[in-house]
Short mmCIF file of C-alpha atoms in Angstrom, two decimals:
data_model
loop_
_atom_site.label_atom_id
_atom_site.label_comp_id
_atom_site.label_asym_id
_atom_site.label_seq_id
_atom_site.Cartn_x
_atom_site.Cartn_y
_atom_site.Cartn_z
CA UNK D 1 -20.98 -7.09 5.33
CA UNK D 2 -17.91 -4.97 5.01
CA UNK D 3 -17.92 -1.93 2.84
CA UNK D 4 -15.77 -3.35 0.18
CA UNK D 5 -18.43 -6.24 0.30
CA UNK D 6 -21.24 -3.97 -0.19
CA UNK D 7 -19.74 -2.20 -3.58
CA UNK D 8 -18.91 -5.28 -4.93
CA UNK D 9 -22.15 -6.38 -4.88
CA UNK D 10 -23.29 -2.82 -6.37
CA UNK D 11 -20.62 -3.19 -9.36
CA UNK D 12 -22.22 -6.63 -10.48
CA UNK D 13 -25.83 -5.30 -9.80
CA UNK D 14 -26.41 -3.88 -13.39
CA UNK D 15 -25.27 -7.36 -14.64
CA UNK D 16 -28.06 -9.30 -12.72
CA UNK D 17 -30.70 -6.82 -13.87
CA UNK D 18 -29.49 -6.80 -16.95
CA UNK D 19 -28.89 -10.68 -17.74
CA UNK D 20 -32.38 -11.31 -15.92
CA UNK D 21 -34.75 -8.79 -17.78
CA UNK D 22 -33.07 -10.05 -21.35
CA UNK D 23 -33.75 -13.76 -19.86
CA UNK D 24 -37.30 -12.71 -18.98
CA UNK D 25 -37.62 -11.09 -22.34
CA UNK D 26 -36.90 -13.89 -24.29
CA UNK D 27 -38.99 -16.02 -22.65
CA UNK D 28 -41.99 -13.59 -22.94
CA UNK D 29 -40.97 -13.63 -26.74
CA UNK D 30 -41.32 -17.27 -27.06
CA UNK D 31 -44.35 -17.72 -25.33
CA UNK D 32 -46.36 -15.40 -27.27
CA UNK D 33 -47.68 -16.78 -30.42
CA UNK D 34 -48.47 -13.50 -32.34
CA UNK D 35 -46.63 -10.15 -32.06
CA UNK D 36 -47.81 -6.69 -32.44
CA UNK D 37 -45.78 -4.03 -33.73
CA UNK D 38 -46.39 -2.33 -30.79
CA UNK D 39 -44.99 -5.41 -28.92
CA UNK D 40 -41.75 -5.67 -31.21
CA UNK D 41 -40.81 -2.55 -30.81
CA UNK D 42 -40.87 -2.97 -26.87
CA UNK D 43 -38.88 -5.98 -27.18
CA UNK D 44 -36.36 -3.84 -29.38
CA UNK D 45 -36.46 -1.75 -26.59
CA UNK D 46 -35.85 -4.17 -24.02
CA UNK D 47 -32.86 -5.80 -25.30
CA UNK D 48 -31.21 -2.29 -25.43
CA UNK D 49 -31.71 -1.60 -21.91
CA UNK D 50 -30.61 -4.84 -20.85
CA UNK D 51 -27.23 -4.40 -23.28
CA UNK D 52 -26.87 -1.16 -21.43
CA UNK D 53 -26.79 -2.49 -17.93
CA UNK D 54 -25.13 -5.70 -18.85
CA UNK D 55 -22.28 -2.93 -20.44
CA UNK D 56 -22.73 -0.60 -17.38
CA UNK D 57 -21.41 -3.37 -15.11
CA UNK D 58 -18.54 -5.00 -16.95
CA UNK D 59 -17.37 -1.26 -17.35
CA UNK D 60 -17.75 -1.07 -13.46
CA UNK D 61 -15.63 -3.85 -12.67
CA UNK D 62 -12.73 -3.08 -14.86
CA UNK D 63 -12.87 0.32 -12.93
CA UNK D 64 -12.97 -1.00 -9.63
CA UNK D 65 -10.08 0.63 -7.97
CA UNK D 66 -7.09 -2.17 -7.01
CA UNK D 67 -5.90 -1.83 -3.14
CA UNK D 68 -2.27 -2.54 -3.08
CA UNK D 69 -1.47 -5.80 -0.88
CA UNK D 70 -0.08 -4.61 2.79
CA UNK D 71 2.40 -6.17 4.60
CA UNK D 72 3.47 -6.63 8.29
CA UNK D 73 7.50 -5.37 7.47
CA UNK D 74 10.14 -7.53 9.29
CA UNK D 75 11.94 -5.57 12.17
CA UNK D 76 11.61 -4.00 15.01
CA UNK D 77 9.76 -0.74 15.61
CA UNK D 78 12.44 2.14 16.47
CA UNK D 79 13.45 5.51 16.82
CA UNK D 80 17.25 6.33 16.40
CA UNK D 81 19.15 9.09 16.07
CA UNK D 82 22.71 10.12 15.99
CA UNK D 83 23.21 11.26 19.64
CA UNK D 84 26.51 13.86 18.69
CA UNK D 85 23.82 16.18 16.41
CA UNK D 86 23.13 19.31 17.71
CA UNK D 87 19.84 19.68 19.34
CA UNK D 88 18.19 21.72 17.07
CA UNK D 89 18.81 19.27 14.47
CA UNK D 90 17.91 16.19 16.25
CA UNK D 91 14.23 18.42 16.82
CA UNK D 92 14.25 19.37 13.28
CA UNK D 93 15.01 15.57 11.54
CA UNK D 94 12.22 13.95 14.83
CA UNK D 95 9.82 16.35 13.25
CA UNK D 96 10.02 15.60 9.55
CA UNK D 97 10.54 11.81 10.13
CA UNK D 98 6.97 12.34 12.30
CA UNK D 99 5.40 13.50 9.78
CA UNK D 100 6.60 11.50 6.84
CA UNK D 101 5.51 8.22 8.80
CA UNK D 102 2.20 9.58 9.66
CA UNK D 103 1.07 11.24 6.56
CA UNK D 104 2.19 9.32 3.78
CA UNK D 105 2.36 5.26 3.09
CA UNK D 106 6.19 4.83 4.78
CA UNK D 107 7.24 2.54 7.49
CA UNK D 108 10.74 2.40 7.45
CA UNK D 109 13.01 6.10 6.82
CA UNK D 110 17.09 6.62 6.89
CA UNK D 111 18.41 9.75 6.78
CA UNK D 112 21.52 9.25 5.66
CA UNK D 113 24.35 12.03 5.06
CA UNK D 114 27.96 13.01 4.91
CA UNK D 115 28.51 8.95 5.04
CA UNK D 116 26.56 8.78 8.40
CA UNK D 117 23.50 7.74 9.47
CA UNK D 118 21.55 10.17 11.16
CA UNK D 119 18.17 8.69 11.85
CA UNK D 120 16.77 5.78 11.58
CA UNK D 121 12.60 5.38 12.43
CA UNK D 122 10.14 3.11 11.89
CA UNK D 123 10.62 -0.51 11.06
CA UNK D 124 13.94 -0.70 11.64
CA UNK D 125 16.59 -3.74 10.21
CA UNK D 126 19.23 -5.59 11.94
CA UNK D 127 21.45 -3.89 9.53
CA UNK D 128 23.10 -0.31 10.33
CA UNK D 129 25.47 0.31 7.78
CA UNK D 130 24.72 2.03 4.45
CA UNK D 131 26.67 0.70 1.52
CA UNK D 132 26.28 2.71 -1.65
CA UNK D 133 25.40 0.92 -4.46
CA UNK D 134 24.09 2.01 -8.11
CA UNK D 135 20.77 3.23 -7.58
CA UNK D 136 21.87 5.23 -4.43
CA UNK D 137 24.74 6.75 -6.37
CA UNK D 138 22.68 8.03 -9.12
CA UNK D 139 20.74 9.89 -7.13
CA UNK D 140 23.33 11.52 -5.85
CA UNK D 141 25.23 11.95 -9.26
CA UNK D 142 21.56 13.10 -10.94
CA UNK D 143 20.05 14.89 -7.55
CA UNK D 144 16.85 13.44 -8.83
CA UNK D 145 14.62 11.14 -6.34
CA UNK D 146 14.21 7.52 -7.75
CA UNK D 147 10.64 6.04 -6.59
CA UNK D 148 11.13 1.95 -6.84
CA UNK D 149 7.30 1.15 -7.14
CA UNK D 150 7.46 -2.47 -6.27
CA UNK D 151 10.95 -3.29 -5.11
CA UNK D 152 10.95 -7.27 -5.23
CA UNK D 153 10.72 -6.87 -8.96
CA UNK D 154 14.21 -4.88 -9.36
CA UNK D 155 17.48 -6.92 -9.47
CA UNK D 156 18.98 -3.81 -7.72
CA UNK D 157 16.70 -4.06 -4.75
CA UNK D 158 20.16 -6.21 -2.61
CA UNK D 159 21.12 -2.89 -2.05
CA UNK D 160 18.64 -1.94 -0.32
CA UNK D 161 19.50 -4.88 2.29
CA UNK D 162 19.58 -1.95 5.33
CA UNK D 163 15.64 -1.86 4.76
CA UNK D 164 13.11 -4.52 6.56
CA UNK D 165 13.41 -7.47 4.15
CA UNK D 166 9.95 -7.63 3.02
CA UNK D 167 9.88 -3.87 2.03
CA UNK D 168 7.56 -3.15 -1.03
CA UNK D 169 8.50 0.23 -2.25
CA UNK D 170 11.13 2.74 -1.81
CA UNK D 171 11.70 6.11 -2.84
CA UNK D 172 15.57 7.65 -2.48
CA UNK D 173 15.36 11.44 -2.00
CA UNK D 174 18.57 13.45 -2.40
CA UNK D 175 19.30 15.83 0.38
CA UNK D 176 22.01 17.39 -2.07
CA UNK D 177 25.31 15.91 -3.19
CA UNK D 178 26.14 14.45 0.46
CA UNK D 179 22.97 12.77 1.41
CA UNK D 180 19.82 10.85 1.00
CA UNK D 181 16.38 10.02 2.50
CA UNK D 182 15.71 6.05 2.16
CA UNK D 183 11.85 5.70 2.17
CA UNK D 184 10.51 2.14 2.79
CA UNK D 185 6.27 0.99 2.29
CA UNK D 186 5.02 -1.91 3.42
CA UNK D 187 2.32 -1.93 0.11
CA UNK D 188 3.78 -1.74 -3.72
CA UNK D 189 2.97 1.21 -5.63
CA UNK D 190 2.10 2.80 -2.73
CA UNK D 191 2.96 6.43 -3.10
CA UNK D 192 0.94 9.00 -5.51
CA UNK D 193 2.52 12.21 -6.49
CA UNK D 194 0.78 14.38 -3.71
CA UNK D 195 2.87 11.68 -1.54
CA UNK D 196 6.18 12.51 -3.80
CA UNK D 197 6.21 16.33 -3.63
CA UNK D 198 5.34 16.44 0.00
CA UNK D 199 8.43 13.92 0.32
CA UNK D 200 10.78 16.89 -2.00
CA UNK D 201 9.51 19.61 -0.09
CA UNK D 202 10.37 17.96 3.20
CA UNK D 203 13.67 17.02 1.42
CA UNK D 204 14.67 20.20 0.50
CA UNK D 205 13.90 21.71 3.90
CA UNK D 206 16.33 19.63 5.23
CA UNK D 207 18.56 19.69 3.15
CA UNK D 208 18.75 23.23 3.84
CA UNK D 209 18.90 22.84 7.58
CA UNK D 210 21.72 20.25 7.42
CA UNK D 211 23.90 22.27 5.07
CA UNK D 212 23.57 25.06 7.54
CA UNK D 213 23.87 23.48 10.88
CA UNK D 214 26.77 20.96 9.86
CA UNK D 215 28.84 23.57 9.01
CA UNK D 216 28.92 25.17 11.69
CA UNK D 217 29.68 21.98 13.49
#
């Protein structure tokens, strides 16, 4: 029996105690011909416990948490990145997209910026090219991260057709007026808010480095 198995069957415990001790009650009560007050008291008793734990376990399972449904994305796992980048660069944007894709729900990352693509990691689509469409652009217009919890659901999710097909969620994070990070899941409402700040923080640090090192360039 798996773990999940073994709560389950722990969440619907109180509502087997419960429904057989009030069964076992009544019958008790209707096989006794004379009552005591001492007896229909108990009985009082009884059927308040067994309301209790009957309650205790419907309140369980609408509590039980909900793991979002995973999917295999469509594509091919890869690691690319735009070969005329400076070396320190290419370490810095290896490193982030590392630990983006090990420490939070994403599968599929683009860093995108100054109209080119500078790395692409994970699951990876046929598609190279980055078209800007209306979400994209507002993100840039705003500089405010947009966090698409379940992506089939949005008509403006075509845009997105540079992603693995089958992606769930996606979160765009400005890297200032020039540039974005395309975050892909594989699982709808995926990412929590720990997951979003890390994301900004990592954002913003390269944001910082990019500024700096493609100016030089």
């Amino acid at each position: 029996m798996t773990k999940s198995d073994q709560n389950q069957v722990l969440r619907l415990l109180p509502i087997a105690v419960g429904g057989l001790a009030g069964c076992l009650l009544l019958v008790n009560r209707l096989l006794t011909p004379d009552l005591t007050n001492a007896q229909s008291r108990s009985d009082a008793l009884g059927v308040i416990v067994c309301a209790v734990l009957i309650l205790t376990g419907l309140l369980w399972q609408q509590v039980q948490p909900r793991t979002p449904e995973r999917v295999d994305l469509i594509g091919d796992e890869g690691f690319e990145l735009d070969p005329d980048l400076p070396d320190e660069l290419k370490t810095e944007l290896a490193w982030a997209s590392h630990l983006l894709l090990t420490n939070t729900v994403t599968r599929s990352l683009i860093v995108w910026y100054d109209d080119k693509i500078l790395l692409r990691r994970g699951i990876l689509a046929t598609k190279r090219e980055i078209s800007i469409g209306p979400i994209l652009q507002r993100v840039l217009e705003k500089q405010a991260p947009v966090y698409l919890v379940a992506l089939k659901v949005y008509p403006g999710r075509i845009e997105f057709d540079y992603l693995p097909e089958n992606t769930q969620g996606v979160i765009c994070q400005p890297l200032g007026k020039q540039g974005a990070m395309i975050l892909g899941a594989n699982a709808p409402r995926s990412y929590t808010r720990q997951d979003e700040k890390w994301i900004s923080a990592i954002a913003a640090k390269l944001e910082h480095t990019l500024s700096q090192s493609l100016e030089v360039i």
